[in-house]
Coordinates of C-alpha atoms in Angstrom, one line a residue:
Chain A
M1 CA 13.6 10.3 25.1
K2 CA 10.0 8.9 25.2
I3 CA 10.2 5.0 24.4
I4 CA 7.0 4.0 22.7
R5 CA 5.6 0.4 21.9
S6 CA 1.9 0.3 21.5
V7 CA 1.2 1.4 17.5
K8 CA -1.7 3.2 18.9
E9 CA 0.1 5.1 21.3
M10 CA 2.6 6.4 18.4
Q11 CA 0.0 6.9 16.3
S12 CA -2.4 9.1 18.6
Y13 CA 1.0 10.7 20.0
A14 CA 1.7 11.9 16.3
V15 CA -1.9 12.8 14.9
Q16 CA -1.8 15.4 18.1
Q17 CA 1.5 16.8 17.0
R18 CA 0.3 17.3 13.7
A19 CA -3.1 18.7 14.5
Q20 CA -0.4 21.4 16.2
G21 CA 1.6 21.9 12.9
K22 CA 4.9 20.4 14.0
T23 CA 7.1 18.6 12.0
I24 CA 8.1 15.0 12.4
G25 CA 10.9 13.2 11.0
L26 CA 11.8 9.4 10.8
V27 CA 14.2 7.3 11.1
P28 CA 13.4 3.7 10.2
T29 CA 16.2 1.3 11.3
M30 CA 16.6 -2.6 11.9
G31 CA 18.2 -1.7 14.9
F32 CA 22.6 -2.7 16.1
L33 CA 23.1 0.8 15.4
H34 CA 26.4 2.1 13.7
Q35 CA 27.4 5.7 12.6
G36 CA 26.0 5.2 9.2
H37 CA 22.3 5.0 11.3
L38 CA 23.3 7.9 13.5
S39 CA 24.3 10.4 10.2
L40 CA 20.6 9.7 8.9
L41 CA 19.4 11.5 12.1
T42 CA 22.0 14.5 12.1
Q43 CA 20.4 14.9 8.0
I44 CA 16.8 15.5 9.1
R45 CA 16.7 17.2 12.3
P46 CA 17.6 20.1 11.7
K47 CA 14.1 19.9 9.6
C48 CA 12.3 18.4 12.1
D49 CA 10.2 19.4 15.6
F50 CA 10.8 16.0 16.7
L51 CA 12.2 12.8 15.9
I52 CA 11.3 9.6 15.8
V53 CA 14.2 6.1 15.2
S54 CA 12.1 3.1 14.8
I55 CA 13.6 0.1 15.8
F56 CA 12.2 -3.2 14.1
V57 CA 13.4 -6.1 13.0
N58 CA 10.9 -6.7 10.2
P59 CA 10.4 -10.7 9.6
L60 CA 8.6 -9.9 6.3
Q61 CA 11.5 -8.9 4.4
F62 CA 13.6 -11.7 5.4
G63 CA 13.1 -15.0 2.6
P64 CA 12.8 -18.5 5.0
A65 CA 16.7 -19.1 4.5
E66 CA 17.7 -15.8 5.3
D67 CA 19.1 -14.5 8.7
Y68 CA 16.3 -13.1 10.3
D69 CA 17.0 -15.3 13.9
K70 CA 20.4 -14.4 14.0
Y71 CA 20.2 -10.9 12.5
P72 CA 22.1 -8.6 15.1
R73 CA 20.6 -7.1 17.8
D74 CA 20.9 -5.0 20.9
I75 CA 18.5 -3.0 22.0
I76 CA 20.5 -1.9 25.5
R77 CA 23.5 -0.7 23.4
D78 CA 20.9 0.6 21.0
E79 CA 18.7 2.9 23.5
K80 CA 22.1 4.3 25.2
L81 CA 23.2 5.5 21.1
L82 CA 19.8 6.9 20.9
S83 CA 19.6 8.9 24.3
D84 CA 22.7 10.0 23.6
S85 CA 21.5 11.7 20.3
S86 CA 19.0 14.0 18.8
C87 CA 16.7 11.0 19.2
D88 CA 13.2 12.1 20.6
I89 CA 11.1 9.0 20.5
L90 CA 12.3 5.5 20.0
F91 CA 10.1 3.4 18.7
Y92 CA 10.0 0.3 18.9
P93 CA 6.9 -2.5 18.7
A94 CA 6.6 -5.8 19.1
I95 CA 6.0 -8.1 16.1
D96 CA 2.3 -8.8 16.6
E97 CA 2.1 -5.6 17.1
M98 CA 2.7 -4.2 13.3
Y99 CA 1.6 -7.5 12.4
P100 CA -1.6 -9.0 14.4
Q101 CA -2.6 -12.3 13.8
G102 CA -4.5 -12.2 10.6
Y103 CA -2.4 -9.3 8.7
A104 CA -2.9 -9.8 5.1
T105 CA -2.4 -6.3 3.4
Y106 CA 1.1 -6.0 1.1
I107 CA 2.3 -3.1 -1.1
D108 CA 4.8 -4.1 -4.4
V109 CA 6.2 -1.7 -6.1
E110 CA 6.5 -3.7 -9.3
K111 CA 9.4 -3.8 -12.2
L112 CA 11.9 -2.3 -9.6
S113 CA 11.5 -4.7 -6.7
D114 CA 12.5 -7.5 -9.2
K115 CA 16.2 -6.1 -10.4
L116 CA 18.9 -6.7 -7.9
C117 CA 18.5 -8.3 -4.7
G118 CA 15.5 -8.7 -5.7
K119 CA 16.7 -11.5 -8.2
S120 CA 18.0 -13.4 -5.3
R121 CA 15.5 -12.5 -2.8
P122 CA 12.4 -12.5 -3.7
G123 CA 9.6 -10.7 -1.8
H124 CA 12.3 -9.0 -0.1
F125 CA 10.9 -5.5 -1.4
R126 CA 7.6 -6.6 -0.6
G127 CA 8.5 -7.0 3.4
V128 CA 10.7 -3.6 2.8
V129 CA 7.8 -1.4 1.3
T130 CA 5.0 -2.7 3.2
V131 CA 7.3 -1.9 6.8
V132 CA 8.4 1.5 5.8
A133 CA 4.8 2.9 4.6
K134 CA 3.4 1.2 7.7
L135 CA 5.7 3.0 9.4
F136 CA 4.9 6.4 7.6
T137 CA 0.9 6.1 8.9
I138 CA 2.0 5.3 12.7
T139 CA 4.3 8.4 12.8
Q140 CA 3.0 10.6 10.5
C141 CA 6.6 11.2 9.4
N142 CA 6.7 14.6 7.4
I143 CA 10.2 13.9 6.7
A144 CA 12.4 10.1 6.5
C145 CA 15.8 9.1 5.9
F146 CA 17.4 6.4 4.5
G147 CA 21.0 5.8 3.7
Q148 CA 22.1 5.2 0.3
K149 CA 24.0 2.5 1.1
D150 CA 20.3 0.3 0.1
G151 CA 20.8 1.8 -3.4
Q152 CA 17.8 -0.5 -4.6
Q153 CA 15.7 0.7 -1.4
A154 CA 16.3 3.9 -1.6
A155 CA 14.7 4.0 -5.3
I156 CA 11.8 1.8 -4.4
I157 CA 11.1 3.7 -1.5
K158 CA 11.0 6.7 -3.6
K159 CA 8.5 5.2 -5.8
M160 CA 6.3 4.4 -3.7
T161 CA 6.1 7.3 -1.8
Q162 CA 5.5 9.3 -4.8
D163 CA 3.4 6.6 -6.5
L164 CA 0.6 6.1 -3.8
N165 CA 1.1 10.0 -3.3
L166 CA 2.3 9.9 0.8
P167 CA 3.0 13.6 1.8
V168 CA 5.9 12.4 3.0
E169 CA 9.8 14.0 2.0
I170 CA 12.2 11.1 1.3
V171 CA 15.5 11.8 2.4
I172 CA 18.6 9.5 1.3
A173 CA 22.0 9.9 3.1
P174 CA 25.6 9.7 1.5
I175 CA 27.6 6.1 2.1
M176 CA 29.0 6.5 5.6
R177 CA 32.5 4.0 5.9
E178 CA 35.1 2.7 8.2
K179 CA 38.3 3.9 8.2
D180 CA 39.6 1.9 5.4
G181 CA 36.5 2.1 2.9
L182 CA 34.0 -0.6 4.2
A183 CA 30.4 0.6 4.2
M184 CA 29.4 0.4 7.4
S185 CA 26.5 -2.0 8.1
S186 CA 25.0 -4.0 10.8
R187 CA 25.4 -7.3 8.6
N188 CA 29.7 -6.3 9.0
V189 CA 30.0 -8.0 12.8
Y190 CA 29.4 -11.5 10.7
L191 CA 32.8 -11.0 9.3
I192 CA 35.4 -13.5 10.8
G193 CA 39.2 -13.4 10.8
E194 CA 40.5 -12.8 7.1
E195 CA 37.2 -11.4 6.1
R196 CA 36.9 -8.2 7.4
Q197 CA 39.9 -7.4 5.2
N198 CA 38.6 -9.5 1.9
A199 CA 35.6 -7.2 2.5
L200 CA 37.5 -4.6 1.2
C201 CA 36.9 -5.4 -2.6
L202 CA 33.3 -4.5 -3.3
K203 CA 34.7 -0.7 -2.0
K204 CA 38.1 -1.3 -4.4
S205 CA 35.8 -2.7 -7.1
L206 CA 33.8 0.8 -7.3
D207 CA 37.0 2.8 -6.7
M208 CA 38.2 1.2 -9.8
A209 CA 34.9 2.0 -12.1
A210 CA 35.3 5.2 -11.0
N211 CA 38.4 5.4 -12.2
M212 CA 37.4 3.4 -15.8
V213 CA 35.0 6.3 -15.8
K214 CA 37.6 9.3 -15.3
E215 CA 39.9 7.9 -17.7
G216 CA 37.3 8.2 -20.3
K217 CA 35.6 4.5 -20.2
T218 CA 32.1 4.8 -20.7
D219 CA 31.0 1.3 -21.5
T220 CA 29.5 -0.2 -18.5
R221 CA 30.5 -4.3 -19.9
I222 CA 34.0 -3.5 -20.3
I223 CA 34.0 -1.8 -16.4
I224 CA 31.9 -4.8 -14.6
R225 CA 33.8 -7.1 -16.2
N226 CA 37.1 -5.4 -14.8
M227 CA 35.4 -5.3 -11.7
R228 CA 34.1 -9.1 -11.7
K229 CA 37.9 -10.0 -12.3
F230 CA 38.6 -8.2 -9.5
I231 CA 36.6 -9.5 -6.8
E232 CA 36.9 -13.1 -7.6
L233 CA 40.5 -12.8 -7.7
V234 CA 39.6 -12.2 -3.6
E235 CA 40.1 -15.7 -1.3
G236 CA 36.4 -16.4 -0.5
A237 CA 34.4 -13.5 -2.2
K238 CA 31.6 -15.0 -4.3
I239 CA 29.6 -12.7 -6.7
D240 CA 26.0 -12.5 -6.4
Y241 CA 25.3 -9.6 -9.1
I242 CA 27.4 -6.2 -10.1
E243 CA 25.3 -4.3 -12.2
A244 CA 24.9 -0.7 -13.5
V245 CA 21.6 1.3 -13.5
D246 CA 20.1 4.1 -14.0
P247 CA 19.5 5.2 -9.6
D248 CA 15.7 6.0 -10.3
T249 CA 13.9 3.5 -12.5
L250 CA 17.0 0.8 -11.7
E251 CA 16.7 0.1 -15.2
A252 CA 20.5 -1.5 -16.9
K253 CA 22.5 1.0 -18.3
T254 CA 25.0 0.2 -21.2
T255 CA 26.7 3.3 -21.5
V256 CA 27.3 5.7 -18.5
E257 CA 25.6 8.9 -19.8
G258 CA 24.6 10.8 -16.7
P259 CA 24.7 9.1 -13.2
T260 CA 24.6 5.8 -13.3
M261 CA 25.0 3.6 -10.2
F262 CA 27.0 1.0 -10.3
A263 CA 25.7 -1.5 -7.0
L264 CA 27.3 -4.8 -6.4
A265 CA 26.4 -7.7 -3.8
V266 CA 28.9 -10.1 -2.8
F267 CA 29.6 -13.0 -0.4
I268 CA 32.3 -12.7 1.4
G269 CA 32.2 -16.2 3.2
R270 CA 28.8 -16.8 4.5
T271 CA 27.8 -13.0 4.4
R272 CA 26.5 -10.9 1.8
L273 CA 27.4 -7.7 1.8
L274 CA 26.2 -4.7 -0.6
D275 CA 27.6 -1.5 -1.2
N276 CA 26.7 1.0 -4.6
R277 CA 28.9 4.1 -5.5
I278 CA 26.4 6.5 -8.6
I279 CA 28.8 8.2 -11.0
T280 CA 28.5 10.6 -13.5
N281 CA 30.9 11.1 -16.9
Chain B
M1 CA -18.5 23.6 -3.8
K2 CA -14.5 23.9 -5.3
I3 CA -13.3 21.7 -7.9
I4 CA -9.9 20.5 -7.8
R5 CA -8.7 18.5 -10.3
S6 CA -5.0 18.2 -9.0
V7 CA -3.5 15.8 -7.0
K8 CA -1.4 18.3 -5.9
E9 CA -3.6 21.2 -4.9
M10 CA -5.7 18.7 -3.6
Q11 CA -3.3 17.3 -1.1
S12 CA -1.8 20.7 -0.4
Y13 CA -5.0 21.5 0.4
A14 CA -5.7 19.4 2.2
V15 CA -2.5 19.2 4.4
Q16 CA -2.9 23.0 5.5
Q17 CA -6.4 22.6 6.6
R18 CA -5.1 19.3 8.7
A19 CA -2.3 21.0 10.2
Q20 CA -5.3 23.6 11.6
G21 CA -7.1 20.8 13.8
K22 CA -9.3 19.9 10.8
T23 CA -11.6 16.9 10.6
I24 CA -11.9 16.1 6.5
G25 CA -14.6 13.7 5.2
L26 CA -14.4 11.5 1.8
V27 CA -16.5 9.9 0.0
P28 CA -14.6 8.4 -3.4
T29 CA -17.0 7.2 -6.0
M30 CA -17.3 6.6 -10.2
G31 CA -19.5 9.1 -10.3
F32 CA -22.9 8.6 -11.7
L33 CA -24.3 9.2 -8.5
H34 CA -27.6 8.1 -7.8
Q35 CA -29.2 8.2 -3.6
G36 CA -26.9 5.7 -2.8
H37 CA -24.3 7.7 -3.0
L38 CA -25.8 11.2 -1.1
S39 CA -26.6 9.0 1.8
L40 CA -23.1 8.7 2.1
L41 CA -22.4 12.1 2.2
T42 CA -25.4 12.1 4.7
Q43 CA -23.7 9.8 7.0
I44 CA -20.4 11.2 7.8
R45 CA -21.3 15.2 7.3
P46 CA -21.9 15.7 10.9
K47 CA -19.2 14.2 11.7
C48 CA -16.2 16.9 9.4
D49 CA -15.6 20.0 9.3
F50 CA -15.0 20.0 5.6
L51 CA -16.3 17.1 3.2
I52 CA -15.1 15.8 0.0
V53 CA -16.6 13.6 -2.7
S54 CA -14.1 12.3 -5.4
I55 CA -15.3 11.2 -8.9
F56 CA -13.0 9.0 -10.6
V57 CA -13.5 5.9 -12.4
N58 CA -10.6 4.1 -12.2
P59 CA -9.2 2.0 -14.6
L60 CA -7.3 -0.4 -12.7
Q61 CA -10.1 -2.3 -10.7
F62 CA -11.5 -2.9 -14.8
G63 CA -10.6 -6.3 -16.3
P64 CA -9.5 -6.4 -20.2
A65 CA -13.4 -7.8 -20.6
E66 CA -15.0 -5.4 -18.4
D67 CA -17.0 -1.9 -18.8
Y68 CA -14.2 0.4 -18.5
D69 CA -15.5 2.2 -21.9
K70 CA -18.8 1.8 -21.7
Y71 CA -19.5 2.6 -17.6
P72 CA -21.7 4.7 -17.5
R73 CA -20.2 8.8 -16.9
D74 CA -22.5 12.3 -16.8
I75 CA -20.6 15.0 -14.7
I76 CA -22.5 17.9 -15.8
R77 CA -25.2 16.2 -14.0
D78 CA -23.2 15.1 -11.1
E79 CA -21.4 18.9 -10.3
K80 CA -25.2 19.9 -10.3
L81 CA -26.1 16.9 -7.7
L82 CA -22.7 17.5 -5.7
S83 CA -23.9 21.7 -5.3
D84 CA -27.2 21.0 -4.3
S85 CA -25.7 18.9 -2.3
S86 CA -23.6 18.9 1.9
C87 CA -20.0 18.7 -0.3
D88 CA -17.6 21.2 -0.1
I89 CA -15.2 19.8 -2.6
L90 CA -15.6 17.8 -5.5
F91 CA -12.0 16.1 -6.2
Y92 CA -12.1 15.0 -10.5
P93 CA -7.8 14.1 -11.6
A94 CA -7.5 12.6 -14.5
I95 CA -6.5 9.0 -15.3
D96 CA -2.6 10.8 -15.6
E97 CA -2.3 12.8 -12.1
M98 CA -3.8 9.4 -10.4
Y99 CA -1.1 7.0 -12.5
P100 CA 1.4 9.1 -14.5
Q101 CA 3.7 7.4 -16.8
G102 CA 5.7 4.4 -15.2
Y103 CA 3.1 4.2 -12.4
A104 CA 4.3 1.2 -10.4
T105 CA 2.6 0.6 -7.0
Y106 CA -0.1 -1.7 -6.2
I107 CA -1.4 -3.0 -2.8
D108 CA -3.1 -6.5 -2.3
V109 CA -5.0 -7.3 0.6
E110 CA -4.7 -11.4 0.3
K111 CA -7.0 -14.1 1.2
L112 CA -10.1 -11.7 1.4
S113 CA -9.9 -10.4 -2.4
D114 CA -9.8 -13.9 -3.8
K115 CA -13.0 -15.1 -2.7
L116 CA -16.4 -13.9 -4.1
C117 CA -16.2 -11.4 -7.2
G118 CA -12.5 -11.7 -6.6
K119 CA -13.3 -15.2 -8.5
S120 CA -14.5 -14.1 -11.6
R121 CA -13.0 -10.4 -11.6
P122 CA -9.1 -11.0 -10.6
G123 CA -7.0 -7.6 -10.0
H124 CA -10.4 -6.0 -9.6
F125 CA -10.0 -5.4 -5.4
R126 CA -6.0 -4.4 -6.7
G127 CA -7.4 -1.7 -8.1
V128 CA -9.8 -0.7 -5.5
V129 CA -7.9 -1.1 -3.1
T130 CA -4.9 1.1 -4.8
V131 CA -6.9 3.3 -5.5
V132 CA -8.7 4.1 -2.1
A133 CA -5.0 4.1 -0.8
K134 CA -4.2 7.2 -3.1
L135 CA -7.6 8.6 -2.2
F136 CA -7.0 8.5 1.4
T137 CA -3.5 10.3 1.4
I138 CA -4.5 12.8 -1.5
T139 CA -7.6 14.3 0.7
Q140 CA -5.8 13.4 3.5
C141 CA -9.2 12.4 5.0
N142 CA -9.6 11.3 8.6
I143 CA -12.9 9.8 8.1
A144 CA -14.3 7.6 4.2
C145 CA -17.7 6.5 3.7
F146 CA -18.4 3.5 1.5
G147 CA -22.0 1.4 0.9
Q148 CA -22.6 -1.8 1.8
K149 CA -24.4 -2.7 -0.8
D150 CA -19.9 -3.5 -2.2
G151 CA -20.1 -5.7 1.0
Q152 CA -16.8 -7.7 -0.2
Q153 CA -15.3 -3.8 -1.0
A154 CA -16.4 -3.0 2.7
A155 CA -14.8 -5.7 4.2
I156 CA -11.7 -5.5 2.4
I157 CA -11.0 -1.4 2.5
K158 CA -11.7 -2.2 6.5
K159 CA -9.4 -4.5 6.7
M160 CA -6.3 -2.7 4.6
T161 CA -7.0 0.8 6.6
Q162 CA -6.4 -1.5 9.9
D163 CA -3.4 -3.1 8.1
L164 CA -1.4 -0.4 7.6
N165 CA -2.5 1.6 10.3
L166 CA -4.2 4.0 8.4
P167 CA -6.0 7.1 10.5
V168 CA -9.2 6.9 9.0
E169 CA -12.7 6.1 10.1
I170 CA -14.1 3.9 7.6
V171 CA -18.1 4.0 7.8
I172 CA -20.1 1.8 6.1
A173 CA -23.5 2.6 5.1
P174 CA -27.1 0.5 4.5
I175 CA -27.6 -0.3 1.1
M176 CA -30.2 2.0 -0.9
R177 CA -32.7 0.6 -2.6
E178 CA -35.4 1.6 -5.3
K179 CA -38.8 1.9 -4.5
D180 CA -39.2 -1.7 -5.4
G181 CA -36.3 -2.9 -3.6
L182 CA -33.5 -3.3 -6.1
A183 CA -30.6 -2.3 -4.8
M184 CA -29.0 1.4 -6.1
S185 CA -26.5 0.8 -8.5
S186 CA -24.9 3.6 -11.5
R187 CA -25.0 -0.4 -13.5
N188 CA -28.9 -0.5 -13.7
V189 CA -29.3 2.3 -16.3
Y190 CA -27.9 -0.9 -18.5
L191 CA -31.3 -2.8 -17.7
I192 CA -33.1 -2.5 -20.6
G193 CA -37.0 -3.2 -20.8
E194 CA -37.8 -6.4 -18.5
E195 CA -34.8 -6.6 -17.4
R196 CA -35.7 -4.3 -14.6
Q197 CA -38.3 -6.1 -13.3
N198 CA -36.1 -9.6 -13.7
A199 CA -33.6 -7.8 -11.6
L200 CA -35.5 -7.7 -8.5
C201 CA -33.9 -11.6 -8.1
L202 CA -31.6 -11.0 -6.5
K203 CA -33.3 -9.2 -3.2
K204 CA -36.1 -11.3 -3.0
S205 CA -33.4 -14.0 -3.2
L206 CA -32.4 -13.0 -0.1
D207 CA -35.9 -12.0 1.6
M208 CA -36.6 -15.6 1.2
A209 CA -33.0 -16.4 3.0
A210 CA -34.1 -13.8 5.9
N211 CA -37.7 -15.5 5.9
M212 CA -35.6 -19.2 6.4
V213 CA -33.9 -18.2 8.8
K214 CA -36.7 -16.8 11.0
E215 CA -37.9 -20.0 10.7
G216 CA -35.2 -21.7 12.1
K217 CA -33.4 -22.9 9.3
T218 CA -29.4 -22.4 9.4
D219 CA -28.1 -24.6 7.2
T220 CA -26.3 -22.0 4.7
R221 CA -26.2 -25.8 2.3
I222 CA -29.8 -25.5 1.9
I223 CA -30.9 -21.6 2.1
I224 CA -28.5 -21.5 -0.8
R225 CA -30.5 -24.0 -2.8
N226 CA -33.5 -22.4 -2.6
M227 CA -32.0 -18.8 -3.7
R228 CA -30.4 -20.4 -6.6
K229 CA -33.5 -22.8 -7.6
F230 CA -35.4 -19.1 -7.2
I231 CA -33.0 -17.4 -9.3
E232 CA -33.0 -20.2 -12.0
L233 CA -36.8 -20.1 -12.4
V234 CA -36.3 -15.8 -13.9
E235 CA -35.5 -15.6 -17.6
G236 CA -32.5 -13.6 -18.1
A237 CA -30.7 -14.7 -15.0
K238 CA -27.4 -16.7 -14.7
I239 CA -26.0 -16.9 -11.3
D240 CA -22.2 -15.9 -11.2
Y241 CA -22.1 -16.9 -7.3
I242 CA -24.2 -16.8 -4.3
E243 CA -22.3 -17.2 -1.0
A244 CA -23.4 -17.3 2.6
V245 CA -20.2 -15.6 4.3
D246 CA -18.4 -14.0 7.8
P247 CA -18.7 -10.0 7.2
D248 CA -15.5 -9.4 8.0
T249 CA -13.0 -12.2 7.0
L250 CA -15.5 -13.4 3.8
E251 CA -15.2 -17.2 4.9
A252 CA -17.7 -19.1 4.0
K253 CA -20.1 -20.5 6.8
T254 CA -22.0 -23.8 7.1
T255 CA -24.3 -22.3 9.7
V256 CA -26.0 -18.5 10.4
E257 CA -24.2 -18.6 14.0
G258 CA -23.9 -14.5 14.5
P259 CA -24.0 -12.7 11.5
T260 CA -23.8 -13.9 8.0
M261 CA -23.7 -12.1 5.2
F262 CA -25.8 -13.5 2.4
A263 CA -24.0 -11.6 -0.8
L264 CA -24.4 -12.9 -4.9
A265 CA -23.9 -11.7 -8.0
V266 CA -25.8 -12.2 -10.6
F267 CA -25.9 -11.5 -14.5
I268 CA -29.2 -9.6 -15.5
G269 CA -28.9 -10.0 -19.4
R270 CA -25.3 -8.9 -19.7
T271 CA -25.4 -7.0 -17.1
R272 CA -23.7 -8.4 -13.9
L273 CA -25.9 -6.9 -10.8
L274 CA -24.8 -7.0 -6.6
D275 CA -27.0 -7.5 -3.8
N276 CA -26.2 -8.6 0.3
R277 CA -27.8 -8.9 3.3
I278 CA -26.3 -9.3 6.6
I279 CA -28.6 -12.2 8.5
T280 CA -28.2 -12.2 12.2
N281 CA -29.9 -16.0 13.8

């Protein structure tokens, strides 16, 4: 596995490969890799002549009061995991490679970015979309893979790619879970003691929603009210939001007709966790 | 010359060409072509395996009170001019090809977009930058040419290209002028009767600035005051702005040290005209 830290080197290498008709895959990450990330490689590996994994903790997508500084990092372990995987290139740029002095260009996906997580994290998706577009152009990828765990991010990146005519196929991989059902996330390491167990309430509330739909209930307000009641009983759990939305437009849905994404963000202690499930009646 | 109206067809053709190692040139225009546009083709033709000219009157860059509807158009004449030129492909998309229902993605170059024309045309450069980025990805161009006449646009497009790591070489071609010095512009057809003669005050005021610098005057406030006085004497001329700025950052300069862009926008009757000149002491 080759490690590239320079934007210029990464791009000129990629441009060369593309000019030879090669197919390039990209898995963008913020590092501190887990099985969820590795499943993204597996998803697109068969379609690629070579596969790039980027590791970049993107300051632009963190608010001033958020966890940018303490976001978990372990590049030595990540390098080891990737060199044992099917990754060909680890792209690991420094901040000033990505945002040199005087950087001024930002991409917004309107409407979709203001919903769900966007309400409590203003500017977050502007940061995500901007860095993803940059990673696409730097790596010249034909295909890129993201996890469904960040369901809103997946919808926004698909929308940006379509709107800006980026010639990149976006693959969204299913949520990977720990044995007990907790959605894998780099932030799970923040969970202390009982919090780890309490964090299961996100997944359990989604299962509850799926069961209600299976029983014929389609009023999302009633389903969400039940999820909310369930989570409010869990020690140290504080709901940021629970919503039922169209998985592409993220518009709120009052009834479960066609694919409906139940998405939630819940603080367990001081750790904000996400989960979602697309449920069809 | 081939004419392509579909975004999908244009992009898949371009992707094929790039995979064969071909070099693609792009000249983005809003049509109603003049010698200024044609000089852009000449500038980059030698560097390209094939050359695309786009014609698209971009609604996104016009304010609600601006001249989008009456912006001059003559596609028959443009087609004729281009087929007599070195253009290989005319890309001429419809509005809903470029901005389908639900379009939501916008690119901003901060700071640079708020200055000069940005003050009186809020949102204008957001529209320009967004459509240019889309044209770059649709045509997969390696090189693109813009005119120095829109000096602020040139600076902003260079900045966007650099910030988003777009693998496109930006060439800025010198201002083309009518025999009497008027900067070529599609909007010159708006000038009626005496206005055509009065419009020369833009170029003359820039020559005046160059002469003052040649005489050793470097205080931009004094130079601008003289330009302003001169233009104010012209019948029907109303100054929008006259500024002296760094040609790359567009930051105001108080003295002419190194390349200094004197840029102005002046209404001649109801027609808003631009001109600029980069002057070095």
